[in-house]
mmCIF file of N, CA and C in Angstrom:
data_model
loop_
_atom_site.group_PDB
_atom_site.id
_atom_site.type_symbol
_atom_site.label_atom_id
_atom_site.label_comp_id
_atom_site.label_asym_id
_atom_site.label_seq_id
_atom_site.Cartn_x
_atom_site.Cartn_y
_atom_site.Cartn_z
ATOM 1 N N UNK A 22 52.305 -60.647 -20.494
ATOM 2 C CA UNK A 22 52.634 -59.153 -21.606
ATOM 3 C C UNK A 22 53.229 -60.471 -23.201
ATOM 4 N N UNK A 23 52.989 -60.210 -23.976
ATOM 5 C CA UNK A 23 52.753 -60.467 -25.527
ATOM 6 C C UNK A 23 54.651 -60.750 -25.533
ATOM 7 N N UNK A 24 55.237 -58.844 -25.371
ATOM 8 C CA UNK A 24 56.388 -58.876 -25.750
ATOM 9 C C UNK A 24 56.942 -60.150 -25.042
ATOM 10 N N UNK A 25 56.698 -60.337 -24.286
ATOM 11 C CA UNK A 25 58.013 -61.764 -23.576
ATOM 12 C C UNK A 25 58.063 -62.919 -24.424
ATOM 13 N N UNK A 26 57.217 -62.726 -25.004
ATOM 14 C CA UNK A 26 56.698 -64.041 -25.241
ATOM 15 C C UNK A 26 57.885 -64.116 -26.989
ATOM 16 N N UNK A 27 57.930 -63.194 -27.315
ATOM 17 C CA UNK A 27 58.862 -62.673 -28.810
ATOM 18 C C UNK A 27 60.440 -63.201 -28.852
ATOM 19 N N UNK A 28 60.265 -63.703 -30.234
ATOM 20 C CA UNK A 28 61.347 -64.252 -30.898
ATOM 21 C C UNK A 28 62.279 -63.311 -31.248
ATOM 22 N N UNK A 29 63.038 -62.993 -29.973
ATOM 23 C CA UNK A 29 64.201 -62.038 -30.536
ATOM 24 C C UNK A 29 65.071 -61.581 -31.014
ATOM 25 N N UNK A 30 65.641 -63.091 -31.197
ATOM 26 C CA UNK A 30 66.436 -63.439 -31.911
ATOM 27 C C UNK A 30 65.633 -63.049 -33.905
ATOM 28 N N UNK A 31 64.374 -64.066 -33.798
ATOM 29 C CA UNK A 31 64.375 -63.272 -35.200
ATOM 30 C C UNK A 31 63.790 -62.148 -35.659
ATOM 31 N N UNK A 32 63.549 -61.516 -34.590
ATOM 32 C CA UNK A 32 63.030 -60.527 -34.968
ATOM 33 C C UNK A 32 64.839 -59.255 -35.520
ATOM 34 N N UNK A 33 65.784 -59.465 -34.269
ATOM 35 C CA UNK A 33 67.212 -58.903 -34.653
ATOM 36 C C UNK A 33 67.494 -59.613 -36.046
ATOM 37 N N UNK A 34 67.544 -60.765 -36.453
ATOM 38 C CA UNK A 34 67.818 -61.227 -37.928
ATOM 39 C C UNK A 34 66.895 -60.660 -38.718
ATOM 40 N N UNK A 35 65.415 -61.175 -38.686
ATOM 41 C CA UNK A 35 64.433 -59.799 -39.851
ATOM 42 C C UNK A 35 64.720 -58.216 -39.845
ATOM 43 N N UNK A 36 64.915 -57.449 -38.819
ATOM 44 C CA UNK A 36 65.586 -55.905 -38.623
ATOM 45 C C UNK A 36 67.043 -55.914 -39.820
ATOM 46 N N UNK A 37 68.070 -56.963 -39.811
ATOM 47 C CA UNK A 37 68.995 -57.748 -40.619
ATOM 48 C C UNK A 37 68.929 -57.255 -41.849
ATOM 49 N N UNK A 38 67.507 -58.043 -42.540
ATOM 50 C CA UNK A 38 67.198 -58.200 -43.734
ATOM 51 C C UNK A 38 66.192 -57.246 -43.883
ATOM 52 N N UNK A 39 65.280 -56.657 -43.198
ATOM 53 C CA UNK A 39 64.628 -55.627 -43.978
ATOM 54 C C UNK A 39 65.457 -54.565 -43.934
ATOM 55 N N UNK A 40 66.955 -54.299 -42.880
ATOM 56 C CA UNK A 40 67.829 -52.807 -43.088
ATOM 57 C C UNK A 40 68.301 -53.695 -44.632
ATOM 58 N N UNK A 41 68.844 -54.584 -44.870
ATOM 59 C CA UNK A 41 69.717 -54.895 -46.098
ATOM 60 C C UNK A 41 68.505 -54.832 -47.690
ATOM 61 N N UNK A 42 67.285 -54.695 -47.281
ATOM 62 C CA UNK A 42 66.462 -54.819 -48.291
ATOM 63 C C UNK A 42 66.761 -53.357 -49.126
ATOM 64 N N UNK A 43 66.451 -51.839 -47.582
ATOM 65 C CA UNK A 43 66.554 -50.734 -48.080
ATOM 66 C C UNK A 43 68.502 -50.943 -49.029
ATOM 67 N N UNK A 44 69.221 -51.345 -48.318
ATOM 68 C CA UNK A 44 70.119 -51.201 -49.758
ATOM 69 C C UNK A 44 69.961 -52.135 -51.013
ATOM 70 N N UNK A 45 69.048 -52.960 -51.348
ATOM 71 C CA UNK A 45 69.065 -53.119 -52.279
ATOM 72 C C UNK A 45 67.843 -52.583 -52.522
ATOM 73 N N UNK A 46 66.818 -51.851 -52.246
ATOM 74 C CA UNK A 46 65.970 -51.260 -53.189
ATOM 75 C C UNK A 46 66.359 -49.477 -53.622
ATOM 76 N N UNK A 47 67.684 -49.090 -53.020
ATOM 77 C CA UNK A 47 67.502 -47.513 -53.305
ATOM 78 C C UNK A 47 68.966 -47.793 -53.388
ATOM 79 N N UNK A 48 69.243 -48.970 -53.996
ATOM 80 C CA UNK A 48 70.287 -48.897 -54.826
ATOM 81 C C UNK A 48 70.577 -48.430 -56.683
ATOM 82 N N UNK A 49 71.018 -47.918 -56.963
ATOM 83 C CA UNK A 49 71.211 -46.554 -58.007
ATOM 84 C C UNK A 49 71.085 -47.818 -59.487
ATOM 85 N N UNK A 50 71.435 -48.797 -58.927
ATOM 86 C CA UNK A 50 70.322 -49.981 -60.059
ATOM 87 C C UNK A 50 69.218 -50.325 -60.396
ATOM 88 N N UNK A 51 68.540 -49.967 -59.114
ATOM 89 C CA UNK A 51 66.997 -50.324 -58.570
ATOM 90 C C UNK A 51 66.718 -49.377 -58.854
ATOM 91 N N UNK A 52 66.558 -48.582 -57.969
ATOM 92 C CA UNK A 52 65.244 -47.608 -57.420
ATOM 93 C C UNK A 52 65.796 -46.074 -56.982
ATOM 94 N N UNK A 53 67.023 -46.642 -56.338
ATOM 95 C CA UNK A 53 67.915 -45.312 -56.236
ATOM 96 C C UNK A 53 68.604 -44.286 -57.375
ATOM 97 N N UNK A 54 68.504 -43.830 -58.550
ATOM 98 C CA UNK A 54 68.521 -43.144 -59.113
ATOM 99 C C UNK A 54 67.308 -42.322 -58.942
ATOM 100 N N UNK A 55 66.110 -43.446 -59.562
ATOM 101 C CA UNK A 55 64.878 -42.463 -59.545
ATOM 102 C C UNK A 55 64.130 -41.327 -58.413
ATOM 103 N N UNK A 56 64.706 -42.302 -57.444
ATOM 104 C CA UNK A 56 64.269 -42.180 -55.658
ATOM 105 C C UNK A 56 65.220 -40.892 -55.997
ATOM 106 N N UNK A 57 66.698 -40.194 -55.783
ATOM 107 C CA UNK A 57 67.508 -39.159 -56.351
ATOM 108 C C UNK A 57 66.992 -38.292 -56.771
ATOM 109 N N UNK A 58 66.528 -38.344 -57.919
ATOM 110 C CA UNK A 58 65.732 -36.985 -59.017
ATOM 111 C C UNK A 58 64.780 -36.907 -57.887
ATOM 112 N N UNK A 59 64.222 -37.545 -57.668
ATOM 113 C CA UNK A 59 62.722 -37.408 -57.692
ATOM 114 C C UNK A 59 62.996 -35.814 -56.197
ATOM 115 N N UNK A 60 63.701 -36.833 -55.434
ATOM 116 C CA UNK A 60 63.897 -35.939 -53.822
ATOM 117 C C UNK A 60 64.627 -34.769 -54.689
ATOM 118 N N UNK A 61 65.437 -35.003 -55.682
ATOM 119 C CA UNK A 61 66.314 -33.569 -55.962
ATOM 120 C C UNK A 61 67.475 -33.592 -55.189
ATOM 121 N N UNK A 62 68.200 -34.743 -55.209
ATOM 122 C CA UNK A 62 69.662 -34.854 -54.501
ATOM 123 C C UNK A 62 70.743 -35.075 -55.398
ATOM 124 N N UNK A 63 71.558 -34.378 -55.433
ATOM 125 C CA UNK A 63 72.992 -34.915 -55.818
ATOM 126 C C UNK A 63 73.930 -35.786 -55.679
ATOM 127 N N UNK A 64 74.251 -37.342 -55.705
ATOM 128 C CA UNK A 64 74.776 -37.966 -55.239
ATOM 129 C C UNK A 64 76.646 -37.267 -55.360
ATOM 130 N N UNK A 65 76.391 -36.689 -56.096
ATOM 131 C CA UNK A 65 77.689 -36.537 -56.354
ATOM 132 C C UNK A 65 78.459 -35.632 -55.423
ATOM 133 N N UNK A 66 77.499 -34.362 -55.015
ATOM 134 C CA UNK A 66 77.700 -33.707 -53.645
ATOM 135 C C UNK A 66 76.768 -34.080 -52.405
ATOM 136 N N UNK A 67 77.164 -35.851 -51.787
ATOM 137 C CA UNK A 67 76.893 -36.033 -50.571
ATOM 138 C C UNK A 67 77.630 -35.519 -49.237
ATOM 139 N N UNK A 68 76.774 -34.993 -48.279
ATOM 140 C CA UNK A 68 77.820 -34.538 -47.285
ATOM 141 C C UNK A 68 77.959 -35.855 -45.936
ATOM 142 N N UNK A 69 79.108 -36.494 -46.140
ATOM 143 C CA UNK A 69 78.762 -38.148 -45.508
ATOM 144 C C UNK A 69 79.208 -38.291 -44.060
ATOM 145 N N UNK A 70 78.794 -36.786 -43.862
ATOM 146 C CA UNK A 70 79.523 -36.741 -42.147
ATOM 147 C C UNK A 70 79.099 -37.506 -40.805
ATOM 148 N N UNK A 71 78.081 -37.164 -41.426
ATOM 149 C CA UNK A 71 76.400 -37.870 -40.419
ATOM 150 C C UNK A 71 76.220 -38.868 -40.618
ATOM 151 N N UNK A 72 76.799 -39.941 -42.410
ATOM 152 C CA UNK A 72 75.852 -40.777 -42.588
ATOM 153 C C UNK A 72 75.824 -41.587 -41.889
ATOM 154 N N UNK A 73 76.942 -41.979 -40.740
ATOM 155 C CA UNK A 73 77.284 -43.283 -39.872
ATOM 156 C C UNK A 73 75.678 -43.387 -38.647
ATOM 157 N N UNK A 74 75.181 -41.696 -38.573
ATOM 158 C CA UNK A 74 74.651 -41.292 -37.516
ATOM 159 C C UNK A 74 72.916 -42.542 -38.007
ATOM 160 N N UNK A 75 72.651 -41.723 -39.345
ATOM 161 C CA UNK A 75 71.212 -41.350 -39.605
ATOM 162 C C UNK A 75 71.718 -43.198 -39.869
ATOM 163 N N UNK A 76 72.905 -44.123 -40.414
ATOM 164 C CA UNK A 76 72.762 -45.303 -40.903
ATOM 165 C C UNK A 76 72.219 -46.758 -39.153
ATOM 166 N N UNK A 77 72.477 -45.419 -38.305
ATOM 167 C CA UNK A 77 72.152 -46.481 -36.768
ATOM 168 C C UNK A 77 71.105 -45.645 -36.617
ATOM 169 N N UNK A 78 70.181 -44.595 -36.662
ATOM 170 C CA UNK A 78 69.195 -44.527 -36.039
ATOM 171 C C UNK A 78 68.519 -45.319 -37.053
ATOM 172 N N UNK A 79 68.388 -45.227 -38.347
ATOM 173 C CA UNK A 79 67.229 -46.179 -39.677
ATOM 174 C C UNK A 79 66.905 -47.573 -39.041
ATOM 175 N N UNK A 80 68.695 -47.941 -38.605
ATOM 176 C CA UNK A 80 68.693 -49.460 -37.863
ATOM 177 C C UNK A 80 67.683 -49.548 -36.541
ATOM 178 N N UNK A 81 67.777 -48.847 -35.472
ATOM 179 C CA UNK A 81 66.863 -48.399 -34.227
ATOM 180 C C UNK A 81 65.497 -48.652 -34.733
ATOM 181 N N UNK A 82 65.299 -47.657 -35.613
ATOM 182 C CA UNK A 82 63.709 -47.502 -36.487
ATOM 183 C C UNK A 82 63.259 -48.446 -37.075
ATOM 184 N N UNK A 83 64.269 -49.328 -37.532
ATOM 185 C CA UNK A 83 64.297 -50.669 -38.197
ATOM 186 C C UNK A 83 63.646 -51.623 -37.156
ATOM 187 N N UNK A 84 63.969 -51.566 -35.919
ATOM 188 C CA UNK A 84 63.808 -52.805 -35.214
ATOM 189 C C UNK A 84 62.987 -52.336 -34.478
ATOM 190 N N UNK A 85 62.236 -51.077 -34.223
ATOM 191 C CA UNK A 85 60.867 -51.344 -33.573
ATOM 192 C C UNK A 85 60.332 -51.373 -34.421
ATOM 193 N N UNK A 86 59.796 -51.024 -35.777
ATOM 194 C CA UNK A 86 59.067 -51.405 -36.870
ATOM 195 C C UNK A 86 59.247 -52.682 -36.789
ATOM 196 N N UNK A 87 59.887 -53.991 -37.076
ATOM 197 C CA UNK A 87 59.806 -55.394 -36.894
ATOM 198 C C UNK A 87 59.231 -55.618 -35.391
ATOM 199 N N UNK A 88 59.377 -55.090 -34.437
ATOM 200 C CA UNK A 88 59.064 -55.214 -33.122
ATOM 201 C C UNK A 88 57.250 -55.139 -33.158
ATOM 202 N N UNK A 89 56.440 -54.899 -34.122
ATOM 203 C CA UNK A 89 55.342 -54.233 -33.779
ATOM 204 C C UNK A 89 54.713 -55.029 -34.468
ATOM 205 N N UNK A 90 55.655 -55.370 -35.695
ATOM 206 C CA UNK A 90 55.058 -56.756 -36.430
ATOM 207 C C UNK A 90 54.964 -57.994 -35.716
ATOM 208 N N UNK A 91 56.274 -58.295 -35.328
ATOM 209 C CA UNK A 91 56.157 -59.408 -34.252
ATOM 210 C C UNK A 91 55.305 -59.362 -33.085
ATOM 211 N N UNK A 92 54.828 -58.836 -33.018
ATOM 212 C CA UNK A 92 53.650 -58.455 -31.601
ATOM 213 C C UNK A 92 52.157 -58.497 -32.305
ATOM 214 N N UNK A 93 51.612 -58.146 -33.350
ATOM 215 C CA UNK A 93 50.906 -58.216 -34.130
ATOM 216 C C UNK A 93 50.800 -60.018 -34.756
ATOM 217 N N UNK A 94 52.265 -60.115 -35.028
ATOM 218 C CA UNK A 94 52.206 -61.818 -35.781
ATOM 219 C C UNK A 94 52.001 -62.538 -34.839
ATOM 220 N N UNK A 95 52.319 -62.499 -33.099
ATOM 221 C CA UNK A 95 51.996 -63.011 -31.976
ATOM 222 C C UNK A 95 50.598 -62.696 -31.478
ATOM 223 N N UNK A 96 50.310 -61.968 -31.294
ATOM 224 C CA UNK A 96 49.115 -61.560 -31.106
ATOM 225 C C UNK A 96 47.557 -61.721 -31.753
ATOM 226 N N UNK A 97 47.644 -62.269 -32.592
ATOM 227 C CA UNK A 97 46.705 -62.345 -33.863
ATOM 228 C C UNK A 97 47.107 -64.508 -34.080
ATOM 229 N N UNK A 98 48.231 -64.612 -33.593
ATOM 230 C CA UNK A 98 48.478 -66.197 -33.912
ATOM 231 C C UNK A 98 48.548 -66.095 -35.227
ATOM 232 N N UNK A 99 49.163 -65.780 -35.871
ATOM 233 C CA UNK A 99 50.081 -66.031 -36.824
ATOM 234 C C UNK A 99 50.619 -67.053 -37.179
ATOM 235 N N UNK A 100 50.441 -68.451 -37.814
ATOM 236 C CA UNK A 100 51.527 -69.501 -37.871
ATOM 237 C C UNK A 100 51.759 -69.817 -39.373
ATOM 238 N N UNK A 101 51.380 -69.337 -40.354
ATOM 239 C CA UNK A 101 52.284 -68.848 -41.577
ATOM 240 C C UNK A 101 52.446 -68.141 -42.440
ATOM 241 N N UNK A 102 53.121 -67.890 -43.379
ATOM 242 C CA UNK A 102 54.047 -67.412 -44.408
ATOM 243 C C UNK A 102 52.951 -66.584 -44.967
ATOM 244 N N UNK A 103 51.380 -67.217 -45.168
ATOM 245 C CA UNK A 103 50.332 -66.395 -45.833
ATOM 246 C C UNK A 103 49.711 -66.047 -44.541
ATOM 247 N N UNK A 104 49.803 -66.037 -43.579
ATOM 248 C CA UNK A 104 48.901 -65.077 -42.442
ATOM 249 C C UNK A 104 49.802 -63.690 -42.005
ATOM 250 N N UNK A 105 51.274 -64.601 -42.043
ATOM 251 C CA UNK A 105 52.501 -63.888 -41.596
ATOM 252 C C UNK A 105 52.411 -62.417 -42.969
ATOM 253 N N UNK A 106 52.126 -62.681 -44.526
ATOM 254 C CA UNK A 106 51.989 -61.843 -45.832
ATOM 255 C C UNK A 106 51.130 -60.657 -45.288
ATOM 256 N N UNK A 107 49.963 -61.313 -44.458
ATOM 257 C CA UNK A 107 48.674 -60.770 -45.434
ATOM 258 C C UNK A 107 48.937 -59.761 -43.383
ATOM 259 N N UNK A 108 49.520 -60.472 -42.899
ATOM 260 C CA UNK A 108 49.932 -58.882 -41.580
ATOM 261 C C UNK A 108 50.588 -57.930 -42.089
ATOM 262 N N UNK A 109 51.552 -58.414 -42.578
ATOM 263 C CA UNK A 109 52.383 -57.886 -43.141
ATOM 264 C C UNK A 109 52.085 -56.214 -43.965
ATOM 265 N N UNK A 110 50.840 -56.823 -44.865
ATOM 266 C CA UNK A 110 50.953 -56.212 -45.448
ATOM 267 C C UNK A 110 49.684 -55.221 -45.290
ATOM 268 N N UNK A 111 48.647 -55.660 -44.399
ATOM 269 C CA UNK A 111 48.258 -54.925 -43.694
ATOM 270 C C UNK A 111 48.964 -53.720 -43.086
ATOM 271 N N UNK A 112 49.927 -54.237 -42.561
ATOM 272 C CA UNK A 112 50.154 -53.186 -41.387
ATOM 273 C C UNK A 112 51.000 -52.068 -42.253
ATOM 274 N N UNK A 113 51.831 -52.883 -43.196
ATOM 275 C CA UNK A 113 52.778 -51.604 -44.516
ATOM 276 C C UNK A 113 51.800 -50.799 -45.110
ATOM 277 N N UNK A 114 50.453 -50.830 -45.609
ATOM 278 C CA UNK A 114 49.715 -50.229 -46.251
ATOM 279 C C UNK A 114 48.756 -49.641 -45.300
ATOM 280 N N UNK A 115 48.064 -50.212 -44.316
ATOM 281 C CA UNK A 115 47.627 -48.877 -43.563
ATOM 282 C C UNK A 115 48.201 -47.974 -42.622
ATOM 283 N N UNK A 116 49.740 -48.400 -41.898
ATOM 284 C CA UNK A 116 49.813 -47.031 -41.430
ATOM 285 C C UNK A 116 51.811 -46.552 -42.516
ATOM 286 N N UNK A 117 52.275 -48.172 -42.435
ATOM 287 C CA UNK A 117 53.413 -46.850 -42.854
ATOM 288 C C UNK A 117 53.462 -45.978 -44.109
ATOM 289 N N UNK A 118 53.088 -46.735 -45.098
ATOM 290 C CA UNK A 118 52.917 -45.812 -46.921
ATOM 291 C C UNK A 118 51.810 -44.847 -46.477
ATOM 292 N N UNK A 119 50.349 -45.121 -45.957
ATOM 293 C CA UNK A 119 49.718 -43.622 -44.938
ATOM 294 C C UNK A 119 50.938 -42.824 -44.879
ATOM 295 N N UNK A 120 51.297 -42.704 -44.041
ATOM 296 C CA UNK A 120 51.951 -41.536 -42.870
ATOM 297 C C UNK A 120 53.131 -40.985 -44.348
ATOM 298 N N UNK A 121 53.610 -42.076 -44.917
ATOM 299 C CA UNK A 121 54.686 -41.457 -46.104
ATOM 300 C C UNK A 121 53.911 -40.860 -47.273
ATOM 301 N N UNK A 122 52.871 -41.123 -47.158
ATOM 302 C CA UNK A 122 52.519 -40.642 -48.947
ATOM 303 C C UNK A 122 51.473 -39.415 -48.331
ATOM 304 N N UNK A 123 50.572 -39.222 -47.020
ATOM 305 C CA UNK A 123 50.560 -37.557 -46.870
ATOM 306 C C UNK A 123 52.023 -37.141 -46.713
ATOM 307 N N UNK A 124 52.740 -37.012 -45.871
ATOM 308 C CA UNK A 124 54.047 -36.804 -45.867
ATOM 309 C C UNK A 124 53.997 -35.461 -46.747
ATOM 310 N N UNK A 125 54.397 -36.880 -48.290
ATOM 311 C CA UNK A 125 54.961 -37.022 -49.194
ATOM 312 C C UNK A 125 54.304 -35.929 -50.273
ATOM 313 N N UNK A 126 52.877 -36.223 -50.204
ATOM 314 C CA UNK A 126 51.635 -35.389 -50.899
ATOM 315 C C UNK A 126 52.077 -33.406 -50.807
ATOM 316 N N UNK A 127 52.311 -33.273 -49.099
ATOM 317 C CA UNK A 127 51.966 -32.092 -48.771
ATOM 318 C C UNK A 127 53.469 -31.177 -48.915
ATOM 319 N N UNK A 128 54.642 -32.585 -48.959
ATOM 320 C CA UNK A 128 56.073 -32.150 -49.739
ATOM 321 C C UNK A 128 55.742 -31.963 -51.127
ATOM 322 N N UNK A 129 54.751 -32.200 -51.416
ATOM 323 C CA UNK A 129 54.760 -32.324 -53.540
ATOM 324 C C UNK A 129 55.567 -32.662 -53.816
ATOM 325 N N UNK A 130 56.230 -33.780 -53.480
ATOM 326 C CA UNK A 130 56.900 -34.511 -53.692
ATOM 327 C C UNK A 130 56.105 -35.804 -55.419
ATOM 328 N N UNK A 131 56.676 -35.785 -56.159
ATOM 329 C CA UNK A 131 56.131 -36.521 -57.800
ATOM 330 C C UNK A 131 55.531 -38.343 -57.254
ATOM 331 N N UNK A 132 54.678 -38.637 -57.482
ATOM 332 C CA UNK A 132 53.783 -39.600 -57.132
ATOM 333 C C UNK A 132 54.624 -41.028 -56.673
ATOM 334 N N UNK A 133 55.593 -41.008 -58.045
ATOM 335 C CA UNK A 133 57.036 -41.960 -58.512
ATOM 336 C C UNK A 133 57.662 -42.313 -57.488
ATOM 337 N N UNK A 134 58.124 -41.230 -56.530
ATOM 338 C CA UNK A 134 58.946 -40.877 -54.908
ATOM 339 C C UNK A 134 57.373 -41.468 -53.877
ATOM 340 N N UNK A 135 56.662 -41.427 -54.740
ATOM 341 C CA UNK A 135 55.458 -41.788 -52.832
ATOM 342 C C UNK A 135 55.917 -42.902 -53.246
ATOM 343 N N UNK A 136 55.077 -43.990 -54.662
ATOM 344 C CA UNK A 136 55.760 -44.794 -55.198
ATOM 345 C C UNK A 136 56.853 -46.522 -54.012
ATOM 346 N N UNK A 137 58.080 -45.276 -55.022
ATOM 347 C CA UNK A 137 58.865 -46.016 -54.360
ATOM 348 C C UNK A 137 59.376 -46.049 -51.839
ATOM 349 N N UNK A 138 58.882 -45.240 -51.788
ATOM 350 C CA UNK A 138 59.281 -44.932 -50.539
ATOM 351 C C UNK A 138 57.962 -45.399 -49.838
ATOM 352 N N UNK A 139 56.712 -45.704 -50.939
ATOM 353 C CA UNK A 139 55.817 -46.189 -49.492
ATOM 354 C C UNK A 139 55.856 -47.867 -49.472
ATOM 355 N N UNK A 140 55.881 -48.189 -50.422
ATOM 356 C CA UNK A 140 56.677 -49.670 -51.126
ATOM 357 C C UNK A 140 57.896 -50.454 -50.522
ATOM 358 N N UNK A 141 58.467 -49.842 -50.839
ATOM 359 C CA UNK A 141 59.282 -50.362 -49.614
ATOM 360 C C UNK A 141 59.289 -50.406 -48.481
ATOM 361 N N UNK A 142 58.610 -49.393 -47.996
ATOM 362 C CA UNK A 142 57.924 -50.127 -46.588
ATOM 363 C C UNK A 142 57.086 -51.508 -46.163
ATOM 364 N N UNK A 143 56.205 -51.038 -47.580
ATOM 365 C CA UNK A 143 55.132 -52.576 -47.874
ATOM 366 C C UNK A 143 55.840 -53.793 -47.693
ATOM 367 N N UNK A 144 56.618 -53.978 -48.761
ATOM 368 C CA UNK A 144 57.662 -54.944 -49.036
ATOM 369 C C UNK A 144 58.739 -56.003 -47.574
ATOM 370 N N UNK A 145 58.769 -54.571 -47.689
ATOM 371 C CA UNK A 145 59.712 -55.017 -45.843
ATOM 372 C C UNK A 145 58.894 -55.461 -44.747
ATOM 373 N N UNK A 146 57.780 -54.780 -44.591
ATOM 374 C CA UNK A 146 56.775 -55.750 -43.290
ATOM 375 C C UNK A 146 56.056 -56.929 -44.048
ATOM 376 N N UNK A 147 55.725 -57.393 -45.331
ATOM 377 C CA UNK A 147 55.544 -58.361 -45.717
ATOM 378 C C UNK A 147 56.970 -60.264 -45.579
ATOM 379 N N UNK A 148 57.817 -59.066 -45.988
ATOM 380 C CA UNK A 148 58.559 -60.329 -45.524
ATOM 381 C C UNK A 148 59.286 -60.285 -44.303
ATOM 382 N N UNK A 149 59.140 -58.907 -43.610
ATOM 383 C CA UNK A 149 59.183 -59.174 -42.254
ATOM 384 C C UNK A 149 58.275 -59.929 -41.968
ATOM 385 N N UNK A 150 56.916 -60.020 -41.617
ATOM 386 C CA UNK A 150 55.462 -60.809 -41.596
ATOM 387 C C UNK A 150 55.749 -62.358 -41.811
ATOM 388 N N UNK A 151 56.498 -62.533 -43.002
ATOM 389 C CA UNK A 151 56.743 -63.850 -43.316
ATOM 390 C C UNK A 151 57.504 -64.246 -42.568
ATOM 391 N N UNK A 152 58.787 -63.985 -42.345
ATOM 392 C CA UNK A 152 60.034 -64.177 -41.607
ATOM 393 C C UNK A 152 59.291 -64.249 -40.094
ATOM 394 N N UNK A 153 58.739 -63.550 -39.359
ATOM 395 C CA UNK A 153 58.583 -64.175 -37.821
ATOM 396 C C UNK A 153 57.181 -65.264 -37.853
ATOM 397 N N UNK A 154 56.090 -64.934 -38.802
ATOM 398 C CA UNK A 154 55.424 -65.816 -38.733
ATOM 399 C C UNK A 154 55.717 -67.456 -38.854
ATOM 400 N N UNK A 155 56.732 -67.982 -39.266
ATOM 401 C CA UNK A 155 57.368 -68.993 -39.640
ATOM 402 C C UNK A 155 58.242 -69.011 -38.093
ATOM 403 N N UNK A 156 58.873 -67.998 -38.413
ATOM 404 C CA UNK A 156 60.080 -68.035 -36.969
ATOM 405 C C UNK A 156 59.491 -68.138 -35.071
ATOM 406 N N UNK A 157 58.734 -68.698 -34.854
ATOM 407 C CA UNK A 157 57.515 -68.353 -33.956
ATOM 408 C C UNK A 157 58.515 -69.046 -33.451
#
């Protein structure tokens, strides 16, 4: 079974990195302000009572995503940063961004927020692929 051959420590570290990318990506000085405006969020009136649960669940979902990248890295025999980046790009574009973009289109979100949300996951998957391919 492939899951027994995955470097779980590398998956854990990569998950932390992907999660940290979100903190940078959605920072108001990067894309956070534009993202908030596009989603019509008022950061001055945010209910922070459930934020801990949201962050914990997001971390778990990120772990699942990184585990999927690790599965493909191992299954396809990726052994270099280039191979890892290509697998991450395919997974990020082919799965994450497509689903997010389709949902945002039906929610009539502006194109800018579609780019911000989808590219975050594409970049996260590419970085994950690189780390996991090099750290097999």
